[in-house]
Structure formats: C-alpha cells, structure tokens
Short mmCIF file of N, CA and C in Angstrom, two decimals:
data_model
loop_
_atom_site.label_atom_id
_atom_site.label_comp_id
_atom_site.label_asym_id
_atom_site.label_seq_id
_atom_site.Cartn_x
_atom_site.Cartn_y
_atom_site.Cartn_z
N MET K 1 -8.89 9.47 95.14
CA MET K 1 -8.56 10.65 94.36
C MET K 1 -9.32 10.64 93.03
N ASN K 2 -9.70 11.82 92.56
CA ASN K 2 -10.23 11.95 91.21
C ASN K 2 -9.10 11.74 90.23
N THR K 3 -9.41 11.63 88.96
CA THR K 3 -8.37 11.44 87.95
C THR K 3 -7.52 12.70 87.88
N PRO K 4 -6.23 12.59 88.22
CA PRO K 4 -5.38 13.78 88.22
C PRO K 4 -4.87 14.14 86.83
N LEU K 5 -4.62 15.41 86.63
CA LEU K 5 -4.01 15.89 85.40
C LEU K 5 -2.54 15.51 85.43
N PRO K 6 -2.05 14.74 84.44
CA PRO K 6 -0.63 14.36 84.45
C PRO K 6 0.25 15.51 83.97
N LEU K 7 1.31 15.78 84.71
CA LEU K 7 2.25 16.84 84.37
C LEU K 7 3.66 16.26 84.38
N ASP K 8 4.46 16.65 83.39
CA ASP K 8 5.82 16.14 83.25
C ASP K 8 6.81 17.21 83.67
N GLY K 9 7.49 16.98 84.79
CA GLY K 9 8.48 17.92 85.28
C GLY K 9 9.90 17.51 84.98
N SER K 10 10.08 16.61 84.03
CA SER K 10 11.42 16.06 83.76
C SER K 10 12.40 17.10 83.21
N SER K 11 11.90 18.18 82.65
CA SER K 11 12.80 19.23 82.17
C SER K 11 12.56 20.54 82.91
N ALA K 12 12.11 20.43 84.15
CA ALA K 12 11.76 21.62 84.93
C ALA K 12 12.38 21.55 86.32
N GLY K 13 12.26 22.66 87.03
CA GLY K 13 12.78 22.74 88.39
C GLY K 13 11.67 22.92 89.41
N GLY K 14 12.04 23.45 90.56
CA GLY K 14 11.12 23.61 91.67
C GLY K 14 9.98 24.56 91.40
N GLN K 15 10.19 25.58 90.56
CA GLN K 15 9.12 26.53 90.25
C GLN K 15 7.95 25.84 89.57
N PHE K 16 8.25 24.84 88.76
CA PHE K 16 7.20 24.07 88.09
C PHE K 16 6.31 23.38 89.12
N LEU K 17 6.93 22.78 90.12
CA LEU K 17 6.20 22.12 91.21
C LEU K 17 5.34 23.14 91.96
N ARG K 18 5.93 24.26 92.36
CA ARG K 18 5.19 25.26 93.13
C ARG K 18 4.02 25.82 92.33
N THR K 19 4.23 26.11 91.07
CA THR K 19 3.17 26.65 90.23
C THR K 19 2.06 25.62 90.03
N ALA K 20 2.44 24.38 89.77
CA ALA K 20 1.44 23.32 89.58
C ALA K 20 0.58 23.14 90.82
N LEU K 21 1.19 23.16 91.99
CA LEU K 21 0.43 23.02 93.23
C LEU K 21 -0.51 24.19 93.44
N ALA K 22 -0.02 25.40 93.21
CA ALA K 22 -0.87 26.59 93.39
C ALA K 22 -2.06 26.57 92.44
N LEU K 23 -1.83 26.24 91.18
CA LEU K 23 -2.93 26.20 90.21
C LEU K 23 -3.89 25.05 90.52
N SER K 24 -3.38 23.95 91.00
CA SER K 24 -4.23 22.83 91.41
C SER K 24 -5.21 23.27 92.50
N VAL K 25 -4.70 24.01 93.48
CA VAL K 25 -5.56 24.50 94.56
C VAL K 25 -6.55 25.52 94.03
N LEU K 26 -6.09 26.48 93.25
CA LEU K 26 -6.98 27.52 92.75
C LEU K 26 -8.09 26.98 91.86
N GLU K 27 -7.77 25.94 91.08
CA GLU K 27 -8.77 25.35 90.20
C GLU K 27 -9.48 24.15 90.84
N ASN K 28 -9.02 23.74 92.04
CA ASN K 28 -9.57 22.59 92.74
C ASN K 28 -9.54 21.34 91.86
N GLU K 29 -8.40 21.13 91.20
CA GLU K 29 -8.20 19.99 90.31
C GLU K 29 -6.96 19.22 90.74
N PRO K 30 -7.05 17.90 90.81
CA PRO K 30 -5.88 17.10 91.18
C PRO K 30 -4.84 17.05 90.08
N VAL K 31 -3.58 16.90 90.48
CA VAL K 31 -2.48 16.79 89.53
C VAL K 31 -1.58 15.62 89.92
N ARG K 32 -0.92 15.06 88.93
CA ARG K 32 0.11 14.04 89.15
C ARG K 32 1.37 14.54 88.46
N LEU K 33 2.40 14.82 89.24
CA LEU K 33 3.65 15.30 88.69
C LEU K 33 4.64 14.14 88.61
N GLU K 34 5.15 13.91 87.44
CA GLU K 34 6.16 12.86 87.21
C GLU K 34 7.46 13.54 86.83
N GLY K 35 8.56 12.93 87.17
CA GLY K 35 9.87 13.49 86.84
C GLY K 35 10.14 14.79 87.57
N VAL K 36 9.70 14.88 88.82
CA VAL K 36 9.85 16.12 89.59
C VAL K 36 11.32 16.54 89.63
N ARG K 37 11.57 17.75 89.19
CA ARG K 37 12.92 18.33 89.14
C ARG K 37 13.89 17.41 88.38
N GLY K 38 13.36 16.77 87.33
CA GLY K 38 14.16 15.83 86.57
C GLY K 38 15.33 16.45 85.84
N ASP K 39 15.30 17.77 85.68
CA ASP K 39 16.37 18.49 84.96
C ASP K 39 17.52 18.86 85.89
N ARG K 40 17.47 18.45 87.13
CA ARG K 40 18.49 18.84 88.10
C ARG K 40 19.48 17.71 88.35
N SER K 41 20.67 18.06 88.87
CA SER K 41 21.68 17.03 89.15
C SER K 41 21.22 16.09 90.25
N THR K 42 20.39 16.58 91.17
CA THR K 42 19.76 15.73 92.19
C THR K 42 18.25 15.88 92.04
N PRO K 43 17.64 15.06 91.17
CA PRO K 43 16.20 15.19 90.93
C PRO K 43 15.37 14.80 92.15
N GLY K 44 14.10 15.11 92.08
CA GLY K 44 13.17 14.78 93.16
C GLY K 44 13.03 15.90 94.16
N LEU K 45 12.16 15.67 95.13
CA LEU K 45 11.87 16.68 96.15
C LEU K 45 13.06 16.88 97.08
N ARG K 46 13.47 18.11 97.27
CA ARG K 46 14.44 18.48 98.28
C ARG K 46 13.66 19.04 99.47
N HIS K 47 14.36 19.42 100.51
CA HIS K 47 13.69 19.89 101.72
C HIS K 47 12.74 21.06 101.46
N GLN K 48 13.18 22.04 100.69
CA GLN K 48 12.36 23.23 100.44
C GLN K 48 11.10 22.89 99.63
N HIS K 49 11.20 21.92 98.72
CA HIS K 49 10.04 21.54 97.93
C HIS K 49 9.05 20.74 98.77
N LEU K 50 9.58 19.89 99.63
CA LEU K 50 8.73 19.13 100.54
C LEU K 50 8.01 20.06 101.50
N ALA K 51 8.68 21.12 101.97
CA ALA K 51 8.05 22.10 102.87
C ALA K 51 6.88 22.79 102.17
N VAL K 52 7.05 23.15 100.91
CA VAL K 52 5.96 23.78 100.16
C VAL K 52 4.81 22.81 100.00
N LEU K 53 5.11 21.58 99.63
CA LEU K 53 4.07 20.56 99.45
C LEU K 53 3.30 20.33 100.75
N GLU K 54 4.00 20.19 101.85
CA GLU K 54 3.33 19.97 103.14
C GLU K 54 2.47 21.17 103.54
N THR K 55 2.93 22.38 103.24
CA THR K 55 2.16 23.58 103.53
C THR K 55 0.89 23.63 102.69
N MET K 56 0.99 23.27 101.43
CA MET K 56 -0.19 23.26 100.55
C MET K 56 -1.20 22.21 101.01
N VAL K 57 -0.71 21.06 101.48
CA VAL K 57 -1.59 20.03 102.02
C VAL K 57 -2.37 20.58 103.21
N GLU K 58 -1.65 21.26 104.11
CA GLU K 58 -2.30 21.84 105.28
C GLU K 58 -3.27 22.95 104.91
N LEU K 59 -2.90 23.75 103.95
CA LEU K 59 -3.70 24.90 103.53
C LEU K 59 -5.08 24.49 103.02
N CYS K 60 -5.13 23.40 102.26
CA CYS K 60 -6.41 23.05 101.63
C CYS K 60 -6.86 21.62 101.95
N ASP K 61 -6.30 21.03 102.99
CA ASP K 61 -6.69 19.68 103.42
C ASP K 61 -6.61 18.69 102.27
N ALA K 62 -5.49 18.72 101.54
CA ALA K 62 -5.31 17.90 100.35
C ALA K 62 -4.96 16.46 100.69
N ASP K 63 -5.24 15.57 99.75
CA ASP K 63 -4.72 14.21 99.78
C ASP K 63 -3.46 14.21 98.93
N VAL K 64 -2.42 13.54 99.41
CA VAL K 64 -1.16 13.55 98.67
C VAL K 64 -0.49 12.20 98.78
N SER K 65 0.23 11.84 97.73
CA SER K 65 1.12 10.68 97.79
C SER K 65 2.45 11.12 97.18
N GLY K 66 3.51 10.53 97.66
CA GLY K 66 4.84 10.87 97.18
C GLY K 66 5.48 12.02 97.93
N ALA K 67 4.95 12.37 99.09
CA ALA K 67 5.48 13.50 99.88
C ALA K 67 6.64 13.01 100.75
N GLU K 68 7.79 12.80 100.12
CA GLU K 68 8.98 12.39 100.85
C GLU K 68 10.22 12.87 100.09
N LEU K 69 11.28 13.06 100.83
CA LEU K 69 12.52 13.54 100.21
C LEU K 69 12.94 12.62 99.07
N GLY K 70 13.33 13.22 97.97
CA GLY K 70 13.82 12.47 96.82
C GLY K 70 12.74 11.95 95.90
N SER K 71 11.48 12.07 96.30
CA SER K 71 10.40 11.56 95.46
C SER K 71 10.37 12.29 94.12
N GLU K 72 10.26 11.53 93.04
CA GLU K 72 10.17 12.12 91.71
C GLU K 72 8.76 12.04 91.15
N SER K 73 7.82 11.56 91.97
CA SER K 73 6.43 11.47 91.56
C SER K 73 5.55 11.92 92.73
N VAL K 74 4.63 12.84 92.45
CA VAL K 74 3.74 13.37 93.47
C VAL K 74 2.32 13.42 92.91
N GLU K 75 1.37 12.90 93.68
CA GLU K 75 -0.05 13.09 93.37
C GLU K 75 -0.64 13.99 94.44
N PHE K 76 -1.39 15.00 94.01
CA PHE K 76 -1.91 16.02 94.90
C PHE K 76 -3.36 16.30 94.53
N GLU K 77 -4.26 16.13 95.50
CA GLU K 77 -5.67 16.45 95.27
C GLU K 77 -6.16 17.39 96.35
N PRO K 78 -6.49 18.63 95.96
CA PRO K 78 -6.98 19.59 96.96
C PRO K 78 -8.24 19.06 97.64
N GLY K 79 -8.40 19.40 98.91
CA GLY K 79 -9.55 18.94 99.68
C GLY K 79 -10.68 19.94 99.70
N LEU K 80 -10.72 20.85 98.75
CA LEU K 80 -11.79 21.84 98.71
C LEU K 80 -13.05 21.20 98.16
N GLU K 81 -14.19 21.54 98.74
CA GLU K 81 -15.46 21.00 98.29
C GLU K 81 -16.27 22.10 97.63
N GLY K 82 -17.07 21.72 96.64
CA GLY K 82 -18.04 22.65 96.08
C GLY K 82 -17.47 23.68 95.12
N GLY K 83 -16.40 23.40 94.42
CA GLY K 83 -15.91 24.33 93.42
C GLY K 83 -14.47 24.70 93.62
N ASP K 84 -14.10 25.87 93.09
CA ASP K 84 -12.70 26.29 93.18
C ASP K 84 -12.46 27.05 94.49
N ALA K 85 -11.24 27.50 94.67
CA ALA K 85 -10.84 28.13 95.92
C ALA K 85 -11.56 29.44 96.21
N ASN K 86 -12.20 30.01 95.19
CA ASN K 86 -12.87 31.30 95.36
C ASN K 86 -14.39 31.18 95.44
N THR K 87 -14.91 29.98 95.46
CA THR K 87 -16.34 29.74 95.46
C THR K 87 -16.95 30.05 96.82
N ALA K 88 -18.10 30.69 96.83
CA ALA K 88 -18.77 31.01 98.08
C ALA K 88 -19.38 29.77 98.72
N ALA K 89 -19.79 28.82 97.92
CA ALA K 89 -20.37 27.58 98.47
C ALA K 89 -19.27 26.57 98.73
N GLY K 90 -19.49 25.73 99.70
CA GLY K 90 -18.51 24.69 99.99
C GLY K 90 -17.33 25.22 100.78
N THR K 91 -16.29 24.44 100.85
CA THR K 91 -15.09 24.80 101.60
C THR K 91 -14.28 25.81 100.81
N ARG K 92 -13.75 26.80 101.50
CA ARG K 92 -12.92 27.82 100.87
C ARG K 92 -11.57 27.83 101.54
N LEU K 93 -10.62 28.44 100.89
CA LEU K 93 -9.34 28.66 101.52
C LEU K 93 -9.53 29.68 102.62
N GLU K 94 -8.98 29.39 103.76
CA GLU K 94 -9.06 30.30 104.90
C GLU K 94 -7.77 31.12 104.97
N GLY K 95 -7.92 32.35 105.38
CA GLY K 95 -6.75 33.18 105.61
C GLY K 95 -6.02 32.73 106.87
N GLY K 96 -4.86 33.24 107.07
CA GLY K 96 -4.13 32.88 108.27
C GLY K 96 -2.64 32.93 108.06
N SER K 97 -1.91 32.54 109.06
CA SER K 97 -0.46 32.52 109.00
C SER K 97 0.03 31.09 109.05
N TYR K 98 1.04 30.81 108.26
CA TYR K 98 1.64 29.49 108.22
C TYR K 98 3.14 29.64 108.39
N ALA K 99 3.68 28.88 109.30
CA ALA K 99 5.14 28.89 109.51
C ALA K 99 5.74 27.74 108.73
N VAL K 100 6.69 28.07 107.87
CA VAL K 100 7.33 27.06 107.03
C VAL K 100 8.83 27.14 107.29
N ASP K 101 9.41 26.01 107.69
CA ASP K 101 10.85 25.98 107.96
C ASP K 101 11.57 25.42 106.75
#
C-alpha cells in the first residue's frame, strides 16, 4: 500500500466511513481510518458498514485490511491505475449493477 491518509473517526458515525471511502476512490488515494464509529455505543464496523466496504473493494479492486465485523481500524487503497477515477488513461471505474445485502 502507498502511505495512506490517516483519518480519525472516533467522534463520527457510519457516514464518515462511507464518505471517506467514496472520496478515496474518486481521488485514487489510500486512507487509514482509526476509531471507526468510535462515537457509537457499539463502535467498529457493523454489517451495513462492512457491506459498503466490501462493495467499494469490488468496485475499484482495492486492497483493504480490517474488513471484519467490529473492526475499529480500516486501511483502504483503491486499485485504480493511472490517476483518479475519472482519468481517461489507466483503469477507470466501470459502470454496472452491484447487489448489496
């Protein structure tokens, strides 16, 4: 993995995770989230957050660590080559349908 941008989610919820992952893909920059959902009574990844993370991994062929229920730390590196998600050169995000349970 490249050096990921450290992000502190200790006072945030699931939207912070979803937004961080989306921006990571769009900018093709790795992120490391610590204290995932730390502001919640049950911190860490719940089923719905894990489903989003797994979908994002599939969407952009990302490398990830910490993708398990209850994890409070996640490293995510998009697998896009040659620039950001909108670049004509290199790998781009492909359209399509994804089923998420």
